[in-house]
Amino acid sequence: MSDLRFEPVESDEVLLDWQHAHNLIIPTDPLSVEEIRVRAQRNRLAVAYAEDTLVGNYTVRPPADDPTTATVIARVLPEHRRHGHGEQIYQYAVGVAAELGATAVETVVLESNVDGLRFALRHGFTEIDRYVLDGHTTAFVDLRRESLR
Ligand SMILES: CC(C)(COP(=O)(O)OP(=O)(O)OC[C@H]1O[C@@H](n2cnc3c(N)ncnc32)[C@H](O)[C@@H]1OP(=O)(O)O)[C@@H](O)C(=O)NCCC(=O)NCCS
């Protein structure tokens, strides 16, 4: 049974844990501490712990140009996958998106991340875009779901 504790990125300790999870899971797009501080001002960033063990993190980007849509990305460290943690982090983050007024969600998955693509498709997302950023070799896949749950 997955029972996680969520800590928002407000202290340096939590920020460094968020960075560790992000940069390990998305090695093609590592973020510096300063970049994360900037993102934490406009996005909801949090870390998930099982007791005191770092399990994963999430990013929720609030609705912006499209007032209906938030972006939700759940991440779980490889050694903690397939225990239901991804489900719990995702559901919690969708709750945050709902509080921000979103009625639809989008997510972004690295093309090479088979687990992430499978998770998104199983949760009712549909691919809407696939692109390679300048200087990258692995494509990002954007997916969308028209309802929150
Ligand atoms: C996508 C991701 C968050 C899933 O994390 P996770 O912790 O493995 O997710 P869950 O454990 O909830 O579900 C994964 C699978 O394990 C299964 N599972 C859950 N609990 C289980 C248990 N106790 N025993 C065996 N299997 C279990 C689930 O049924 C699911 O199976 P499926 O792949 O056949 O559908 C993780 O792979 C990840 O971080 N990927 C990179 C980031 C990413 O791409 N995120 C985008 C998604 S929003």
mmCIF file of C-alpha atoms and ligand atoms in Angstrom:
data_model
loop_
_atom_site.group_PDB
_atom_site.id
_atom_site.type_symbol
_atom_site.label_atom_id
_atom_site.label_comp_id
_atom_site.label_asym_id
_atom_site.label_seq_id
_atom_site.Cartn_x
_atom_site.Cartn_y
_atom_site.Cartn_z
ATOM 1 C CA MET A 1 0.000 0.000 0.000
ATOM 2 C CA SER A 2 1.454 3.346 -1.074
ATOM 3 C CA ASP A 3 1.228 6.019 1.618
ATOM 4 C CA LEU A 4 3.297 9.052 0.740
ATOM 5 C CA ARG A 5 4.010 12.398 2.369
ATOM 6 C CA PHE A 6 4.173 15.431 0.073
ATOM 7 C CA GLU A 7 6.466 18.382 0.801
ATOM 8 C CA PRO A 8 6.316 21.526 -1.350
ATOM 9 C CA VAL A 9 9.604 22.949 -2.652
ATOM 10 C CA GLU A 10 10.003 25.691 -0.059
ATOM 11 C CA SER A 11 13.221 24.727 1.773
ATOM 12 C CA ASP A 12 16.671 24.034 0.294
ATOM 13 C CA GLU A 13 16.531 20.452 1.545
ATOM 14 C CA VAL A 14 13.316 19.694 -0.338
ATOM 15 C CA LEU A 15 14.541 21.621 -3.387
ATOM 16 C CA LEU A 16 17.682 19.452 -3.574
ATOM 17 C CA ASP A 17 15.578 16.279 -3.316
ATOM 18 C CA TRP A 18 13.267 17.564 -6.075
ATOM 19 C CA GLN A 19 16.362 18.306 -8.209
ATOM 20 C CA HIS A 20 17.847 14.858 -7.583
ATOM 21 C CA ALA A 21 14.658 13.092 -8.707
ATOM 22 C CA HIS A 22 14.141 15.366 -11.713
ATOM 23 C CA ASN A 23 17.702 15.173 -13.014
ATOM 24 C CA LEU A 24 17.972 11.426 -12.532
ATOM 25 C CA ILE A 25 14.701 10.746 -14.347
ATOM 26 C CA ILE A 26 15.161 13.423 -17.066
ATOM 27 C CA PRO A 27 18.943 13.303 -17.658
ATOM 28 C CA THR A 28 18.567 15.028 -21.030
ATOM 29 C CA ASP A 29 17.254 18.223 -19.363
ATOM 30 C CA PRO A 30 19.027 18.714 -16.015
ATOM 31 C CA LEU A 31 17.925 21.754 -14.001
ATOM 32 C CA SER A 32 20.164 23.892 -11.785
ATOM 33 C CA VAL A 33 19.144 24.994 -8.301
ATOM 34 C CA GLU A 34 18.557 28.500 -9.626
ATOM 35 C CA GLU A 35 16.339 27.255 -12.475
ATOM 36 C CA ILE A 36 14.281 25.265 -9.971
ATOM 37 C CA ARG A 37 13.902 28.312 -7.702
ATOM 38 C CA VAL A 38 12.478 30.260 -10.656
ATOM 39 C CA ARG A 39 10.128 27.415 -11.608
ATOM 40 C CA ALA A 40 8.958 27.012 -8.017
ATOM 41 C CA GLN A 41 7.576 30.547 -8.158
ATOM 42 C CA ARG A 42 5.175 29.886 -11.021
ATOM 43 C CA ASN A 43 4.657 26.110 -10.733
ATOM 44 C CA ARG A 44 3.653 23.827 -7.877
ATOM 45 C CA LEU A 45 6.662 21.595 -7.217
ATOM 46 C CA ALA A 46 6.690 18.965 -4.468
ATOM 47 C CA VAL A 47 8.588 15.904 -3.334
ATOM 48 C CA ALA A 48 7.033 12.592 -2.266
ATOM 49 C CA TYR A 49 8.519 10.677 0.658
ATOM 50 C CA ALA A 50 7.695 7.233 2.046
ATOM 51 C CA GLU A 51 8.490 7.966 5.681
ATOM 52 C CA ASP A 52 11.915 9.652 5.188
ATOM 53 C CA THR A 53 12.799 7.960 1.901
ATOM 54 C CA LEU A 54 12.725 10.050 -1.271
ATOM 55 C CA VAL A 55 10.409 8.275 -3.701
ATOM 56 C CA GLY A 56 9.626 10.832 -6.402
ATOM 57 C CA ASN A 57 8.305 14.276 -7.164
ATOM 58 C CA TYR A 58 5.751 16.168 -9.209
ATOM 59 C CA THR A 59 5.361 19.321 -11.243
ATOM 60 C CA VAL A 60 2.028 21.062 -11.750
ATOM 61 C CA ARG A 61 2.064 24.007 -14.148
ATOM 62 C CA PRO A 62 -1.047 26.125 -13.533
ATOM 63 C CA PRO A 63 -3.368 27.083 -16.372
ATOM 64 C CA ALA A 64 -1.895 29.973 -18.353
ATOM 65 C CA ASP A 65 -2.794 30.850 -21.973
ATOM 66 C CA ASP A 66 -5.406 28.107 -21.943
ATOM 67 C CA PRO A 67 -7.364 28.698 -18.705
ATOM 68 C CA THR A 68 -8.760 25.144 -18.729
ATOM 69 C CA THR A 69 -5.491 23.249 -18.825
ATOM 70 C CA ALA A 70 -2.784 22.466 -16.259
ATOM 71 C CA THR A 71 0.290 20.336 -16.909
ATOM 72 C CA VAL A 72 0.864 17.492 -14.466
ATOM 73 C CA ILE A 73 4.050 15.414 -14.376
ATOM 74 C CA ALA A 74 4.537 12.639 -11.803
ATOM 75 C CA ARG A 75 8.005 11.114 -11.400
ATOM 76 C CA VAL A 76 9.118 8.068 -9.411
ATOM 77 C CA LEU A 77 12.744 6.993 -8.914
ATOM 78 C CA PRO A 78 13.425 3.752 -10.800
ATOM 79 C CA GLU A 79 14.047 1.674 -7.666
ATOM 80 C CA HIS A 80 10.635 2.651 -6.245
ATOM 81 C CA ARG A 81 8.509 1.952 -9.327
ATOM 82 C CA ARG A 82 5.659 -0.543 -9.608
ATOM 83 C CA HIS A 83 4.489 -0.130 -6.007
ATOM 84 C CA GLY A 84 1.620 2.259 -6.707
ATOM 85 C CA HIS A 85 3.640 5.388 -5.855
ATOM 86 C CA GLY A 86 3.218 6.825 -9.366
ATOM 87 C CA GLU A 87 -0.541 6.458 -9.057
ATOM 88 C CA GLN A 88 -0.593 8.220 -5.695
ATOM 89 C CA ILE A 89 1.664 11.070 -6.829
ATOM 90 C CA TYR A 90 -0.323 11.517 -10.038
ATOM 91 C CA GLN A 91 -3.699 11.578 -8.209
ATOM 92 C CA TYR A 92 -2.390 14.056 -5.641
ATOM 93 C CA ALA A 93 -0.997 16.319 -8.367
ATOM 94 C CA VAL A 94 -4.280 16.183 -10.300
ATOM 95 C CA GLY A 95 -5.971 17.365 -7.097
ATOM 96 C CA VAL A 96 -3.596 20.340 -7.064
ATOM 97 C CA ALA A 97 -4.465 21.038 -10.729
ATOM 98 C CA ALA A 98 -8.171 20.954 -9.824
ATOM 99 C CA GLU A 99 -7.620 23.495 -7.022
ATOM 100 C CA LEU A 100 -5.970 25.752 -9.602
ATOM 101 C CA GLY A 101 -9.130 25.657 -11.730
ATOM 102 C CA ALA A 102 -8.031 23.223 -14.433
ATOM 103 C CA THR A 103 -10.590 20.989 -16.101
ATOM 104 C CA ALA A 104 -8.151 19.265 -18.474
ATOM 105 C CA VAL A 105 -4.581 18.052 -18.028
ATOM 106 C CA GLU A 106 -1.536 17.710 -20.204
ATOM 107 C CA THR A 107 1.690 15.882 -19.473
ATOM 108 C CA VAL A 108 5.137 15.572 -21.042
ATOM 109 C CA VAL A 109 7.065 12.328 -21.306
ATOM 110 C CA LEU A 110 10.460 11.570 -22.821
ATOM 111 C CA GLU A 111 10.008 9.303 -25.845
ATOM 112 C CA SER A 112 12.611 6.927 -24.385
ATOM 113 C CA ASN A 113 10.596 6.600 -21.167
ATOM 114 C CA VAL A 114 8.491 3.554 -21.952
ATOM 115 C CA ASP A 115 7.097 3.364 -18.381
ATOM 116 C CA GLY A 116 5.995 6.993 -18.497
ATOM 117 C CA LEU A 117 4.282 6.705 -21.885
ATOM 118 C CA ARG A 118 2.494 3.555 -20.815
ATOM 119 C CA PHE A 119 1.390 5.202 -17.543
ATOM 120 C CA ALA A 120 0.020 8.247 -19.405
ATOM 121 C CA LEU A 121 -1.845 6.189 -22.021
ATOM 122 C CA ARG A 122 -3.325 3.971 -19.302
ATOM 123 C CA HIS A 123 -4.569 7.148 -17.573
ATOM 124 C CA GLY A 124 -6.519 8.254 -20.637
ATOM 125 C CA PHE A 125 -4.006 10.660 -22.191
ATOM 126 C CA THR A 126 -3.706 10.994 -25.969
ATOM 127 C CA GLU A 127 -0.567 12.110 -27.769
ATOM 128 C CA ILE A 128 -0.891 15.638 -29.182
ATOM 129 C CA ASP A 129 2.709 16.488 -30.141
ATOM 130 C CA ARG A 130 6.191 14.988 -30.448
ATOM 131 C CA TYR A 131 9.256 17.182 -30.915
ATOM 132 C CA VAL A 132 13.027 17.321 -30.438
ATOM 133 C CA LEU A 133 14.307 20.478 -28.739
ATOM 134 C CA ASP A 134 17.412 22.219 -30.085
ATOM 135 C CA GLY A 135 20.526 20.471 -28.814
ATOM 136 C CA HIS A 136 18.601 17.315 -27.838
ATOM 137 C CA THR A 137 18.400 13.914 -29.505
ATOM 138 C CA THR A 138 15.499 12.353 -27.605
ATOM 139 C CA ALA A 139 11.990 13.560 -28.440
ATOM 140 C CA PHE A 140 9.514 14.856 -25.884
ATOM 141 C CA VAL A 141 5.922 13.650 -26.220
ATOM 142 C CA ASP A 142 3.055 15.948 -25.177
ATOM 143 C CA LEU A 143 -0.146 14.188 -24.155
ATOM 144 C CA ARG A 144 -3.563 15.526 -23.173
ATOM 145 C CA ARG A 145 -6.608 14.354 -21.280
ATOM 146 C CA GLU A 146 -9.848 16.304 -21.596
ATOM 147 C CA SER A 147 -11.053 15.632 -18.054
ATOM 148 C CA LEU A 148 -9.268 15.554 -14.721
ATOM 149 C CA ARG A 149 -10.359 12.102 -13.578
HETATM 150 C C1 LIG B 1 5.263 6.931 -14.893
HETATM 151 C C2 LIG B 1 5.796 6.672 -13.499
HETATM 152 C C3 LIG B 1 5.516 7.894 -12.635
HETATM 153 C C4 LIG B 1 5.051 5.452 -12.898
HETATM 154 O O1 LIG B 1 5.525 5.254 -11.562
HETATM 155 P P1 LIG B 1 5.192 3.900 -10.754
HETATM 156 O O2 LIG B 1 5.463 4.189 -9.329
HETATM 157 O O3 LIG B 1 5.880 2.750 -11.358
HETATM 158 O O4 LIG B 1 3.619 3.787 -11.019
HETATM 159 P P2 LIG B 1 2.615 2.716 -10.402
HETATM 160 O O5 LIG B 1 3.336 1.777 -9.498
HETATM 161 O O6 LIG B 1 1.461 3.462 -9.861
HETATM 162 O O7 LIG B 1 2.104 1.950 -11.715
HETATM 163 C C5 LIG B 1 3.019 1.302 -12.585
HETATM 164 C C6 LIG B 1 2.627 -0.157 -12.792
HETATM 165 O O8 LIG B 1 2.883 -0.897 -11.588
HETATM 166 C C7 LIG B 1 1.707 -1.633 -11.258
HETATM 167 N N1 LIG B 1 1.679 -1.793 -9.794
HETATM 168 C C8 LIG B 1 1.258 -0.882 -8.879
HETATM 169 N N2 LIG B 1 1.400 -1.402 -7.639
HETATM 170 C C9 LIG B 1 1.955 -2.632 -7.798
HETATM 171 C C10 LIG B 1 2.355 -3.651 -6.877
HETATM 172 N N3 LIG B 1 2.212 -3.514 -5.572
HETATM 173 N N4 LIG B 1 2.906 -4.776 -7.391
HETATM 174 C C11 LIG B 1 3.051 -4.942 -8.723
HETATM 175 N N5 LIG B 1 2.685 -4.001 -9.641
HETATM 176 C C12 LIG B 1 2.153 -2.878 -9.167
HETATM 177 C C13 LIG B 1 0.583 -0.785 -11.793
HETATM 178 O O9 LIG B 1 -0.608 -1.539 -11.952
HETATM 179 C C14 LIG B 1 1.160 -0.353 -13.115
HETATM 180 O O10 LIG B 1 1.057 -1.435 -14.040
HETATM 181 P P3 LIG B 1 0.930 -1.227 -15.630
HETATM 182 O O11 LIG B 1 2.232 -0.593 -16.074
HETATM 183 O O12 LIG B 1 0.760 -2.599 -16.128
HETATM 184 O O13 LIG B 1 -0.252 -0.344 -15.845
HETATM 185 C C15 LIG B 1 7.311 6.340 -13.536
HETATM 186 O O14 LIG B 1 7.530 5.299 -14.459
HETATM 187 C C16 LIG B 1 8.138 7.546 -13.913
HETATM 188 O O15 LIG B 1 8.564 8.309 -13.059
HETATM 189 N N6 LIG B 1 8.396 7.755 -15.222
HETATM 190 C C17 LIG B 1 9.181 8.926 -15.626
HETATM 191 C C18 LIG B 1 8.394 10.210 -15.491
HETATM 192 C C19 LIG B 1 7.229 10.261 -16.466
HETATM 193 O O16 LIG B 1 7.358 9.935 -17.627
HETATM 194 N N7 LIG B 1 6.079 10.731 -15.987
HETATM 195 C C20 LIG B 1 4.936 10.932 -16.859
HETATM 196 C C21 LIG B 1 3.712 10.340 -16.306
HETATM 197 S S1 LIG B 1 2.622 11.634 -15.704
#
